[in-house]
Tab-separated table of C-alpha atoms and ligand atoms in Angstrom:
chain	number	residue	atom	x	y	z
A	1	MET	CA	-3.674	14.599	16.778
A	2	GLU	CA	-5.605	15.854	13.752
A	3	THR	CA	-8.755	13.911	12.849
A	4	VAL	CA	-8.727	11.442	9.952
A	5	HIS	CA	-12.096	10.158	8.701
A	6	LEU	CA	-12.488	6.914	6.799
A	7	HIS	CA	-15.373	4.884	5.423
A	8	GLU	CA	-16.021	1.682	7.384
A	9	THR	CA	-17.176	-1.440	5.506
A	10	CYS	CA	-19.285	-3.123	8.198
A	11	SER	CA	-21.367	-0.099	9.232
A	12	ARG	CA	-21.044	1.551	5.791
A	13	GLN	CA	-20.394	4.813	7.585
A	14	ARG	CA	-17.657	7.377	7.573
A	15	ARG	CA	-15.979	7.474	10.956
A	16	ALA	CA	-13.201	9.314	12.731
A	17	LEU	CA	-10.260	6.997	13.381
A	18	GLN	CA	-9.294	6.723	17.011
A	19	PRO	CA	-6.898	4.419	18.810
A	20	GLU	CA	-8.917	2.367	21.272
A	21	ASP	CA	-6.192	2.567	23.906
A	22	GLY	CA	-5.935	6.329	23.479
A	23	SER	CA	-2.333	6.226	22.322
A	24	THR	CA	-1.293	3.716	19.619
A	25	PHE	CA	-3.366	3.120	16.491
A	26	ARG	CA	-3.097	-0.586	15.666
A	27	MET	CA	-3.657	-1.549	12.045
A	28	TYR	CA	-3.334	-4.808	10.110
A	29	VAL	CA	-3.350	-5.143	6.334
A	30	CYS	CA	-3.460	-8.452	4.465
A	31	GLY	CA	-0.174	-8.668	2.621
A	32	PRO	CA	0.932	-10.418	-0.547
A	33	THR	CA	0.831	-14.093	-1.389
A	34	VAL	CA	4.445	-14.560	-2.430
A	35	TYR	CA	4.229	-16.854	-5.451
A	36	GLY	CA	5.208	-14.358	-8.165
A	37	PRO	CA	5.720	-10.617	-8.625
A	38	ALA	CA	2.912	-8.441	-7.279
A	39	HIS	CA	0.859	-6.739	-10.015
A	40	ILE	CA	-0.247	-3.129	-10.205
A	41	GLY	CA	-3.676	-4.061	-8.788
A	42	ASN	CA	-1.985	-5.396	-5.663
A	43	PHE	CA	0.061	-2.204	-5.523
A	44	ARG	CA	-2.998	-0.019	-5.819
A	45	THR	CA	-4.198	-1.581	-2.588
A	46	PHE	CA	-0.808	-1.578	-0.849
A	47	ILE	CA	-0.091	2.037	-1.844
A	48	PHE	CA	-3.514	3.087	-0.588
A	49	PHE	CA	-2.748	1.569	2.823
A	50	ASP	CA	0.705	3.125	2.747
A	51	VAL	CA	-0.940	6.534	2.269
A	52	LEU	CA	-3.288	5.781	5.147
A	53	TYR	CA	-0.294	4.885	7.335
A	54	ARG	CA	1.592	8.019	6.286
A	55	THR	CA	-1.462	10.263	6.718
A	56	LEU	CA	-2.049	8.980	10.237
A	57	ARG	CA	1.588	9.573	11.129
A	58	ALA	CA	1.577	13.037	9.614
A	59	ALA	CA	-1.619	13.744	11.567
A	60	GLY	CA	0.245	12.954	14.787
A	61	TYR	CA	-0.873	9.357	15.441
A	62	ASP	CA	1.481	6.772	16.818
A	63	VAL	CA	0.782	3.803	14.502
A	64	ASN	CA	1.615	0.127	14.880
A	65	TYR	CA	1.267	-1.189	11.333
A	66	VAL	CA	1.416	-4.931	10.632
A	67	ARG	CA	1.225	-6.449	7.141
A	68	ASN	CA	1.656	-10.195	6.761
A	69	ILE	CA	3.306	-12.385	4.160
A	70	THR	CA	1.282	-15.375	2.964
A	71	ASP	CA	3.973	-17.951	2.349
A	72	VAL	CA	1.945	-21.142	2.435
A	73	ASP	CA	-1.247	-21.766	0.465
A	74	ASP	CA	-2.374	-23.621	-2.673
A	75	LYS	CA	-0.601	-21.145	-5.008
A	76	THR	CA	2.779	-21.012	-3.260
A	77	ILE	CA	2.896	-24.804	-2.939
A	78	ARG	CA	2.022	-25.262	-6.612
A	79	GLY	CA	4.615	-22.661	-7.681
A	80	ALA	CA	7.431	-24.188	-5.653
A	81	GLN	CA	6.631	-27.657	-6.945
A	82	ALA	CA	6.485	-26.566	-10.569
A	83	GLU	CA	10.028	-25.247	-10.145
A	84	GLY	CA	11.326	-28.102	-8.044
A	85	THR	CA	12.300	-25.608	-5.309
A	86	ALA	CA	11.741	-25.886	-1.564
A	87	LEU	CA	8.745	-23.789	-0.504
A	88	ALA	CA	10.864	-21.607	1.818
A	89	ASP	CA	13.397	-20.776	-0.925
A	90	PHE	CA	10.644	-20.064	-3.417
A	91	THR	CA	8.728	-17.716	-1.126
A	92	ARG	CA	11.905	-16.001	0.090
A	93	ARG	CA	12.755	-15.038	-3.458
A	94	TRP	CA	9.306	-13.548	-4.114
A	95	THR	CA	9.306	-11.788	-0.750
A	96	GLU	CA	12.585	-10.112	-1.682
A	97	ARG	CA	11.155	-9.059	-5.014
A	98	PHE	CA	8.107	-7.639	-3.246
A	99	HIS	CA	10.340	-5.626	-0.913
A	100	ALA	CA	12.360	-4.284	-3.831
A	101	ASP	CA	9.172	-3.155	-5.626
A	102	CYS	CA	7.862	-1.577	-2.405
A	103	ALA	CA	11.107	0.347	-1.963
A	104	ALA	CA	11.012	1.579	-5.573
A	105	LEU	CA	7.397	2.679	-5.142
A	106	ASN	CA	8.298	4.392	-1.858
A	107	LEU	CA	6.136	2.347	0.499
A	108	LEU	CA	7.182	2.640	4.123
A	109	PRO	CA	7.985	-0.725	5.681
A	110	PRO	CA	5.401	-1.797	8.257
A	111	ALA	CA	6.477	-2.168	11.882
A	112	ALA	CA	6.164	-5.956	11.556
A	113	GLU	CA	5.751	-8.303	8.615
A	114	PRO	CA	4.935	-11.742	10.039
A	115	ALA	CA	4.968	-14.789	7.767
A	116	ALA	CA	2.385	-17.553	8.089
A	117	THR	CA	4.945	-20.381	8.293
A	118	ALA	CA	6.639	-18.654	11.224
A	119	HIS	CA	3.386	-18.728	13.244
A	120	ILE	CA	2.106	-22.280	12.914
A	121	ALA	CA	1.953	-22.795	16.700
A	122	GLU	CA	-0.294	-19.736	17.181
A	123	GLN	CA	-2.572	-21.010	14.424
A	124	ILE	CA	-2.852	-24.484	15.929
A	125	ARG	CA	-3.665	-22.952	19.321
A	126	LEU	CA	-6.448	-20.907	17.765
A	127	VAL	CA	-7.967	-24.009	16.176
A	128	GLU	CA	-7.764	-25.829	19.516
A	129	THR	CA	-9.659	-22.988	21.191
A	130	LEU	CA	-12.324	-23.032	18.491
A	131	VAL	CA	-12.768	-26.803	18.816
A	132	ALA	CA	-12.974	-26.482	22.619
A	133	LYS	CA	-15.626	-23.772	22.303
A	134	GLY	CA	-17.753	-25.787	19.896
A	135	HIS	CA	-17.087	-23.550	16.860
A	136	ALA	CA	-14.993	-26.112	15.007
A	137	TYR	CA	-14.930	-29.857	14.443
A	138	ALA	CA	-12.479	-32.404	13.101
A	139	ALA	CA	-13.966	-34.159	10.102
A	140	GLY	CA	-13.262	-37.709	9.003
A	141	ASP	CA	-10.838	-36.448	6.321
A	142	GLY	CA	-8.318	-35.273	8.970
A	143	SER	CA	-9.179	-31.626	8.364
A	144	VAL	CA	-10.737	-29.257	10.891
A	145	TYR	CA	-13.619	-27.034	9.830
A	146	PHE	CA	-15.245	-23.954	11.267
A	147	ASP	CA	-18.924	-24.571	11.910
A	148	VAL	CA	-20.513	-21.510	10.330
A	149	SER	CA	-23.897	-22.250	11.927
A	150	SER	CA	-22.281	-21.881	15.385
A	151	PHE	CA	-21.501	-18.212	14.803
A	152	ALA	CA	-24.668	-16.127	14.710
A	153	ASP	CA	-22.963	-13.049	13.270
A	154	TYR	CA	-21.569	-14.828	10.211
A	155	GLY	CA	-22.138	-12.602	7.195
A	156	LYS	CA	-22.192	-9.261	9.070
A	157	LEU	CA	-19.222	-7.775	7.250
A	158	ALA	CA	-20.121	-8.755	3.707
A	159	HIS	CA	-23.849	-8.168	4.455
A	160	ILE	CA	-24.814	-11.704	3.491
A	161	ASP	CA	-28.047	-13.325	4.550
A	162	THR	CA	-26.627	-16.705	5.489
A	163	LYS	CA	-30.025	-18.253	6.216
A	164	ALA	CA	-31.116	-17.798	2.628
A	165	LEU	CA	-27.801	-19.098	1.383
A	166	ARG	CA	-27.713	-22.097	3.650
A	167	THR	CA	-30.967	-23.378	2.171
A	168	GLN	CA	-29.481	-22.956	-1.255
A	169	ASN	CA	-26.332	-24.810	-0.245
A	170	GLU	CA	-28.296	-27.676	1.200
A	171	THR	CA	-30.252	-28.085	-1.972
A	172	SER	CA	-27.136	-27.796	-4.129
A	173	GLY	CA	-25.261	-30.282	-1.999
A	174	GLY	CA	-22.944	-27.655	-0.500
A	175	GLY	CA	-21.476	-28.326	2.903
A	176	ARG	CA	-17.785	-27.979	3.501
A	177	ASN	CA	-15.268	-25.944	1.667
A	178	LEU	CA	-11.599	-26.777	1.458
A	179	ALA	CA	-10.712	-24.058	-1.042
A	180	ASP	CA	-8.979	-20.895	0.171
A	181	GLU	CA	-11.073	-18.637	-2.021
A	182	TYR	CA	-14.714	-18.964	-3.003
A	183	GLU	CA	-17.761	-16.922	-3.972
A	184	ARG	CA	-20.442	-15.346	-1.783
A	185	ASP	CA	-23.042	-17.942	-2.681
A	186	ALA	CA	-20.809	-20.743	-1.435
A	187	VAL	CA	-21.255	-20.071	2.282
A	188	ALA	CA	-20.146	-23.279	3.912
A	189	ASP	CA	-18.037	-24.567	6.729
A	190	PHE	CA	-14.467	-23.623	5.842
A	191	ALA	CA	-11.188	-25.366	6.564
A	192	LEU	CA	-9.131	-24.137	9.519
A	193	TRP	CA	-6.650	-26.973	9.250
A	194	LYS	CA	-6.132	-28.998	6.075
A	195	ALA	CA	-5.082	-32.646	6.266
A	196	HIS	CA	-1.938	-33.389	4.277
A	197	LYS	CA	-2.584	-34.383	0.668
A	198	PRO	CA	-0.044	-35.975	-1.685
A	199	GLU	CA	-0.119	-32.762	-3.820
A	200	ASP	CA	1.301	-30.835	-0.859
A	201	GLY	CA	4.556	-32.800	-1.130
A	202	PRO	CA	6.859	-32.093	1.807
A	203	VAL	CA	4.793	-29.138	3.084
A	204	SER	CA	3.152	-30.148	6.365
A	205	TRP	CA	3.315	-29.672	10.122
A	206	ASP	CA	2.353	-31.846	13.065
A	207	SER	CA	-0.889	-30.989	14.796
A	208	PRO	CA	-3.312	-32.611	17.254
A	209	TRP	CA	-5.297	-33.714	14.154
A	210	GLY	CA	-2.363	-35.245	12.307
A	211	ARG	CA	-0.016	-33.756	9.738
A	212	GLY	CA	-1.351	-30.935	7.658
A	213	ARG	CA	-1.229	-27.216	7.077
A	214	PRO	CA	-3.290	-24.195	8.097
A	215	GLY	CA	-6.143	-22.913	5.940
A	216	TRP	CA	-5.417	-19.487	4.502
A	217	HIS	CA	-7.950	-17.511	6.574
A	218	LEU	CA	-6.478	-18.708	9.838
A	219	GLU	CA	-3.097	-16.978	9.573
A	220	CYS	CA	-4.479	-13.438	9.603
A	221	SER	CA	-6.613	-14.059	12.718
A	222	ALA	CA	-3.725	-15.680	14.560
A	223	MET	CA	-1.043	-13.176	13.568
A	224	SER	CA	-3.086	-9.993	13.862
A	225	MET	CA	-4.163	-10.930	17.393
A	226	ALA	CA	-0.622	-12.037	18.314
A	227	TYR	CA	0.848	-8.705	17.219
A	228	LEU	CA	-1.981	-6.274	17.928
A	229	GLY	CA	-4.202	-7.811	20.606
A	230	GLU	CA	-7.626	-9.463	20.532
A	231	THR	CA	-9.344	-6.220	19.561
A	232	PHE	CA	-7.523	-3.740	17.375
A	233	ASP	CA	-8.277	-0.555	15.499
A	234	LEU	CA	-8.248	-1.190	11.770
A	235	HIS	CA	-8.014	-4.086	9.337
A	236	GLY	CA	-7.972	-3.841	5.582
A	237	GLY	CA	-7.268	-5.272	2.179
A	238	GLY	CA	-8.621	-5.259	-1.360
A	239	GLU	CA	-12.382	-5.622	-1.883
A	240	ASP	CA	-12.068	-9.287	-2.873
A	241	LEU	CA	-10.923	-10.074	0.668
A	242	CYS	CA	-14.149	-8.852	2.277
A	243	PHE	CA	-15.708	-12.241	1.562
A	244	PRO	CA	-14.822	-14.925	2.429
A	245	HIS	CA	-11.422	-14.015	3.916
A	246	HIS	CA	-12.350	-11.241	6.323
A	247	GLU	CA	-15.765	-12.695	7.130
A	248	ASN	CA	-13.986	-15.895	8.130
A	249	GLU	CA	-11.385	-13.986	10.124
A	250	ILE	CA	-14.181	-12.387	12.165
A	251	ALA	CA	-15.804	-15.766	12.805
A	252	GLN	CA	-12.506	-17.358	13.862
A	253	SER	CA	-11.373	-14.485	16.069
A	254	GLU	CA	-14.645	-13.511	17.723
A	255	GLY	CA	-15.587	-17.183	18.059
A	256	ALA	CA	-12.365	-17.766	19.977
A	257	THR	CA	-12.227	-14.641	22.151
A	258	GLY	CA	-15.857	-13.588	22.481
A	259	LYS	CA	-14.638	-10.018	21.933
A	260	PRO	CA	-15.024	-7.663	18.979
A	261	PHE	CA	-12.129	-8.376	16.597
A	262	VAL	CA	-11.737	-5.191	14.568
A	263	ARG	CA	-13.138	-1.719	15.169
A	264	HIS	CA	-12.803	-0.440	11.609
A	265	TRP	CA	-12.784	-2.434	8.339
A	266	VAL	CA	-11.493	-0.869	5.129
A	267	HIS	CA	-11.507	-2.223	1.584
A	268	ALA	CA	-9.986	-0.803	-1.577
A	269	VAL	CA	-11.859	-1.308	-4.830
A	270	HIS	CA	-10.084	-3.239	-7.558
A	271	LEU	CA	-8.261	-1.780	-10.474
A	272	LEU	CA	-9.157	-2.078	-14.157
A	273	VAL	CA	-6.518	-1.747	-16.858
A	274	GLU	CA	-7.577	0.012	-20.075
A	275	GLY	CA	-11.216	-0.559	-19.059
A	276	ARG	CA	-11.012	-4.297	-18.402
A	277	LYS	CA	-10.355	-6.614	-15.516
A	278	MET	CA	-6.637	-7.237	-15.472
A	279	SER	CA	-5.857	-10.645	-16.886
A	280	LYS	CA	-2.977	-12.327	-18.645
A	281	SER	CA	-5.371	-13.485	-21.371
A	282	PHE	CA	-6.392	-9.860	-22.179
A	283	GLY	CA	-2.732	-8.814	-22.443
A	284	ASN	CA	-3.365	-6.095	-19.827
A	285	PHE	CA	-1.654	-7.694	-16.858
A	286	PHE	CA	1.270	-5.650	-15.535
A	287	THR	CA	3.655	-6.038	-12.659
A	288	ALA	CA	5.338	-2.917	-11.274
A	289	GLY	CA	8.572	-4.087	-12.932
A	290	ASP	CA	6.849	-4.349	-16.341
A	291	LEU	CA	6.015	-0.641	-16.164
A	292	PHE	CA	9.474	0.385	-14.939
A	293	GLU	CA	10.997	-1.507	-17.867
A	294	LYS	CA	8.722	0.347	-20.273
A	295	GLY	CA	10.298	3.578	-19.016
A	296	HIS	CA	7.664	4.659	-16.485
A	297	PRO	CA	9.507	5.731	-13.339
A	298	PRO	CA	8.196	4.401	-10.010
A	299	GLU	CA	7.159	7.931	-8.947
A	300	VAL	CA	4.901	8.162	-11.988
A	301	VAL	CA	3.411	4.704	-11.404
A	302	ARG	CA	2.716	5.585	-7.780
A	303	TYR	CA	1.017	8.853	-8.731
A	304	ALA	CA	-1.127	7.115	-11.370
A	305	LEU	CA	-2.224	4.486	-8.835
A	306	LEU	CA	-3.279	7.267	-6.461
A	307	SER	CA	-5.162	9.271	-9.056
A	308	GLY	CA	-8.525	7.669	-8.215
A	309	HIS	CA	-10.371	7.432	-4.919
A	310	TYR	CA	-9.893	4.054	-3.228
A	311	ARG	CA	-13.626	3.417	-3.057
A	312	GLN	CA	-14.056	3.868	-6.780
A	313	GLN	CA	-12.891	1.649	-9.553
A	314	LEU	CA	-9.662	3.051	-10.958
A	315	ASN	CA	-9.156	2.615	-14.668
A	316	PHE	CA	-5.392	2.439	-15.095
A	317	THR	CA	-4.357	3.541	-18.614
A	318	PHE	CA	-1.168	4.509	-20.403
A	319	ASN	CA	-2.698	7.948	-21.006
A	320	GLY	CA	-3.146	8.134	-17.260
A	321	LEU	CA	0.572	7.465	-16.821
A	322	ASP	CA	1.358	10.371	-19.160
A	323	ALA	CA	-0.984	12.609	-17.175
A	324	ALA	CA	0.722	11.489	-13.953
A	325	ARG	CA	4.093	12.428	-15.424
A	326	SER	CA	2.871	15.945	-16.303
A	327	ALA	CA	1.344	16.382	-12.859
A	328	LEU	CA	4.604	15.364	-11.227
A	329	ALA	CA	6.514	17.773	-13.446
A	330	ARG	CA	4.323	20.558	-12.005
A	331	LEU	CA	5.059	19.374	-8.486
A	332	GLU	CA	8.739	19.239	-9.357
A	333	LYS	CA	8.544	22.858	-10.480
A	334	ALA	CA	6.870	23.810	-7.196
A	335	ASP	CA	9.636	22.015	-5.340
A	336	ARG	CA	12.242	24.029	-7.258
A	337	ARG	CA	10.401	27.234	-6.455
A	338	LEU	CA	10.375	26.387	-2.757
A	339	ALA	CA	14.018	25.319	-2.883
A	340	ALA	CA	14.985	28.616	-4.481
A	341	THR	CA	13.217	30.643	-1.789
A	342	TRP	CA	14.044	28.467	1.250
A	343	PRO	CA	16.219	30.589	3.548
A	344	GLY	CA	18.835	27.883	4.118
A	345	GLY	CA	19.481	27.212	0.432
A	346	GLU	CA	18.765	24.233	-1.784
A	347	GLU	CA	20.596	21.515	0.122
A	348	ALA	CA	18.993	22.514	3.391
A	349	TRP	CA	15.614	22.459	1.658
A	350	ARG	CA	16.251	18.917	0.436
A	351	ALA	CA	17.076	17.817	3.982
A	352	PHE	CA	13.918	19.515	5.254
A	353	VAL	CA	11.518	18.250	2.606
A	354	THR	CA	12.702	14.646	2.846
A	355	ALA	CA	12.351	14.497	6.646
A	356	GLU	CA	9.176	13.227	8.326
A	357	PRO	CA	6.796	16.106	9.090
A	358	ALA	CA	6.273	17.090	12.687
A	359	ALA	CA	2.788	16.679	14.191
A	360	GLY	CA	0.878	19.937	14.000
A	361	ASP	CA	3.022	21.413	11.213
A	362	PRO	CA	1.028	24.138	9.457
A	363	CYS	CA	-0.083	23.618	5.843
A	364	GLY	CA	-0.143	27.133	4.383
A	365	CYS	CA	-1.624	27.167	0.891
A	366	PHE	CA	-1.920	23.356	1.029
A	367	ALA	CA	-4.488	23.389	3.870
A	368	ASP	CA	-7.393	22.367	1.602
A	369	ALA	CA	-5.325	19.513	0.183
A	370	TRP	CA	-4.508	18.228	3.662
A	371	ASP	CA	-8.193	18.453	4.653
A	372	ALA	CA	-9.195	16.475	1.531
A	373	LEU	CA	-6.725	13.744	2.386
A	374	ARG	CA	-7.975	13.466	5.951
A	375	GLU	CA	-11.533	13.193	4.629
A	376	ASP	CA	-11.728	9.532	3.550
A	377	LEU	CA	-8.321	9.674	1.883
A	378	ASN	CA	-9.744	11.448	-1.111
A	379	THR	CA	-6.582	11.510	-3.220
A	380	PRO	CA	-8.114	13.015	-6.410
A	381	ALA	CA	-9.566	15.891	-4.355
A	382	THR	CA	-6.174	16.258	-2.647
A	383	PHE	CA	-4.384	16.558	-5.978
A	384	GLY	CA	-7.051	19.006	-7.170
A	385	ALA	CA	-6.481	21.232	-4.132
A	386	ILE	CA	-2.697	21.069	-4.535
A	387	PHE	CA	-2.879	22.176	-8.150
A	388	LYS	CA	-5.302	24.940	-7.236
A	389	ALA	CA	-2.716	26.279	-4.778
A	390	LEU	CA	0.295	26.140	-7.108
A	391	PRO	CA	-0.279	29.253	-9.287
A	392	ALA	CA	-0.357	31.483	-6.194
A	393	LEU	CA	2.797	29.810	-4.938
A	394	SER	CA	4.732	30.751	-8.049
A	395	ALA	CA	3.157	34.206	-8.372
A	396	GLU	CA	4.023	35.408	-4.874
A	397	ALA	CA	6.788	34.691	-2.409
A	398	PRO	CA	5.836	31.504	-0.521
A	399	ALA	CA	4.435	32.112	2.951
A	400	GLU	CA	6.303	30.539	5.855
A	401	ALA	CA	3.667	27.817	6.294
A	402	ASP	CA	3.784	26.777	2.623
A	403	PHE	CA	7.135	25.042	3.150
A	404	PRO	CA	6.033	22.567	5.853
A	405	GLY	CA	2.679	22.295	4.042
A	406	PHE	CA	4.348	21.034	0.873
A	407	ARG	CA	6.465	18.624	2.899
A	408	LYS	CA	3.439	17.251	4.728
A	409	LEU	CA	1.536	16.570	1.510
A	410	MET	CA	4.500	14.983	-0.266
A	411	TYR	CA	5.199	12.805	2.769
A	412	ALA	CA	1.574	11.691	3.218
A	413	LEU	CA	1.191	10.877	-0.474
A	414	GLY	CA	4.659	9.330	-0.571
A	415	LEU	CA	5.647	11.436	-3.594
A	416	ARG	CA	9.172	12.599	-4.376
A	417	PRO	CA	8.757	14.750	-7.478
A	418	TRP	CA	12.316	16.050	-7.094
A	419	LEU	CA	13.596	12.624	-8.149
A	420	LEU	CA	12.221	13.320	-11.618
A	421	ARG	CA	14.182	16.508	-11.981
A	422	LYS	CA	16.933	15.099	-14.130
A	423	ASP	CA	15.112	12.773	-16.465
A	424	ASP	CA	11.610	14.061	-16.514
A	425	ALA	CA	10.972	17.753	-16.240
A	426	GLU	CA	11.751	18.717	-19.824
A	427	PRO	CA	14.826	20.936	-19.921
A	428	THR	CA	14.854	23.785	-22.417
A	429	GLU	CA	17.634	23.674	-25.002
A	430	ALA	CA	20.344	26.135	-23.944
A	431	PRO	CA	22.334	28.208	-26.461
A	432	ALA	CA	25.945	27.115	-27.084
A	433	GLY	CA	27.476	30.028	-25.108
A	434	ILE	CA	25.429	29.111	-22.039
A	435	THR	CA	26.289	25.423	-22.302
A	436	ALA	CA	29.974	26.335	-22.527
A	437	LEU	CA	29.750	28.426	-19.344
A	438	ALA	CA	27.914	25.593	-17.600
A	439	GLU	CA	30.526	23.059	-18.678
A	440	GLU	CA	33.264	25.319	-17.417
A	441	ARG	CA	31.438	25.685	-14.117
A	442	TRP	CA	30.978	21.941	-13.750
A	443	ALA	CA	34.694	21.402	-14.424
A	444	ALA	CA	35.578	24.043	-11.802
A	445	LYS	CA	33.278	22.366	-9.304
A	446	LYS	CA	34.828	18.972	-9.990
A	447	ALA	CA	38.253	20.548	-9.474
A	448	ARG	CA	36.913	21.905	-6.169
A	449	ASP	CA	37.492	25.473	-7.336
A	450	PHE	CA	34.275	26.583	-5.710
A	451	SER	CA	34.782	30.319	-5.974
A	452	ARG	CA	35.213	30.013	-9.744
A	453	ALA	CA	32.190	27.704	-9.903
A	454	ASP	CA	30.120	30.208	-7.925
A	455	ALA	CA	31.214	33.084	-10.107
A	456	LEU	CA	30.177	31.123	-13.199
A	457	ARG	CA	26.853	30.229	-11.591
A	458	ALA	CA	26.239	33.936	-10.976
A	459	GLU	CA	27.136	34.701	-14.591
A	460	LEU	CA	24.688	32.068	-15.809
A	461	ALA	CA	21.983	33.428	-13.499
A	462	GLU	CA	22.634	36.900	-14.881
A	463	ALA	CA	22.010	35.497	-18.353
A	464	GLY	CA	18.719	33.953	-17.157
A	465	TRP	CA	19.784	30.349	-16.498
A	466	ASN	CA	19.748	28.252	-13.351
A	467	VAL	CA	22.053	25.291	-12.854
A	468	LEU	CA	20.692	22.364	-10.899
A	469	ASP	CA	23.343	20.020	-9.665
A	470	ALA	CA	22.936	16.316	-9.092
A	471	LYS	CA	25.512	13.810	-7.938
A	472	ASP	CA	26.815	12.981	-11.371
A	473	GLY	CA	25.894	15.935	-13.534
A	474	TYR	CA	23.786	19.053	-13.834
A	475	THR	CA	20.746	20.388	-15.648
A	476	LEU	CA	20.362	23.834	-17.092
A	477	ARG	CA	17.015	25.466	-16.707
A	478	LYS	CA	15.722	28.742	-18.035
A	479	LYS	CA	14.537	30.939	-15.180
A	480	ASP	CA	10.734	31.147	-14.897
B	1	AMP	P1	-2.774	-11.405	-2.936
B	1	AMP	O1	-1.292	-11.309	-3.153
B	1	AMP	O2	-3.491	-12.075	-4.055
B	1	AMP	O3	-3.092	-12.021	-1.596
B	1	AMP	O4	-3.337	-9.916	-2.929
B	1	AMP	C1	-2.745	-8.879	-2.235
B	1	AMP	C2	-3.695	-7.687	-2.138
B	1	AMP	O5	-3.966	-7.144	-3.434
B	1	AMP	C3	-5.047	-8.021	-1.540
B	1	AMP	O6	-5.405	-6.976	-0.634
B	1	AMP	C4	-5.972	-8.019	-2.730
B	1	AMP	O7	-7.290	-7.704	-2.359
B	1	AMP	C5	-5.370	-6.944	-3.585
B	1	AMP	N1	-5.718	-7.029	-5.023
B	1	AMP	C6	-5.705	-8.130	-5.822
B	1	AMP	N2	-6.073	-7.827	-7.092
B	1	AMP	C7	-6.314	-6.491	-7.115
B	1	AMP	C8	-6.742	-5.545	-8.121
B	1	AMP	N3	-6.969	-5.896	-9.399
B	1	AMP	N4	-6.879	-4.240	-7.755
B	1	AMP	C9	-6.651	-3.846	-6.481
B	1	AMP	N5	-6.253	-4.681	-5.495
B	1	AMP	C10	-6.078	-5.987	-5.784
B	2	ZN	ZN1	-5.531	-11.732	5.509
């Protein structure tokens, strides 16, 4: 296993990641609320965790990665009702859309993707435990609340001085909070179980406290512990989840088990778009699909979302997308160079470069890039080191270790620059005679006259042109 360091939110320190049980690294990431298409801010966070997952795997870790689906909360219920659709049908549709976007953006599927509505029993059991241990109480409104004053460590993750805040809440009449999301200065007892309200329509489950539904924070405590154990290695999400969501998760989980809940907390800083907070009212709100429709391929969107460090605010701009496209074109050129020099030929190279790297693979000229990635997932430094290595790669014959090195970096970053070969790396206009030869070669290939096709390829190469075949056509490229 190669070491991966990552900043930890609670201690504010950079730490080496280690599986507690010495073998499997157990990580949980808060997944999407499926009430509409995920936006590029959501994807910044999900892609960051995908790169963490990939980097750990490439570094030789065995990883158990769980990312949930929030399919019951205020937003999903409101969305389903506005449409007159059953909640389950509504959330299924948005879950499918999320999966399609993830596939386009090349996110690896997690090992498990539990949905909140499929784990109601576990959530009720957790509330029962908290009531039994004196951390929660049923209020007169049929809801059950977590008693924040019963948990001495409340505020440790978000570094909040709850004593100061409690005084403020008392004077401002604060007390209990039914909302799923609220601000730091609203520290208050929060709902574990919400009594059924008429606005919830048909959405409710039986519980020892009457019909109702779980509060949002509860699902992640119940499901993460069900899938990963009472103490696990890493938990993450976007920075907005640090408080109250993750603070409440700690209170619920540690209150119930008396054990440390999570060994390493990670939060990704939010995205700005063209310098402003993303918002429909500013006209700068984009889903992944919006960008694909504008002609920005998923590879380019992914690269742009990785161009900033996860602990810094990333300003997503259309100029940034253009820069990402140029950067990928350079990676595509490097891929062609490696393909041309790979001993087994181009097809064998494609099979090699698209396979998962083996633990301990060497990195060759990409060693600095790999080190930068393992050092707090510093993606801009990683890209910098890759581009520093490229001129040498094209000037000299690649060293043996450069091939697995390139594969390891592309895998860990989840980039497939070769997919852009046809549409994106600008082809040079070929003279008519060359095009004619290429057309003749393509026709011969189609007719399965491979010796003729090879002879024509050699003739084109002689004249200084390479032919790159794809499934349904070819591209001509002037030799470097
Ligand atoms: P949600 O679907 O609202 O539950 O959010 C899914 C994930 O996206 C959470 O980890 C959020 O913290 C994260 N997120 C939401 N907005 C942004 C943003 N503008 N930039 C980065 N991450 C975000
Ligand atoms: Zn969560």
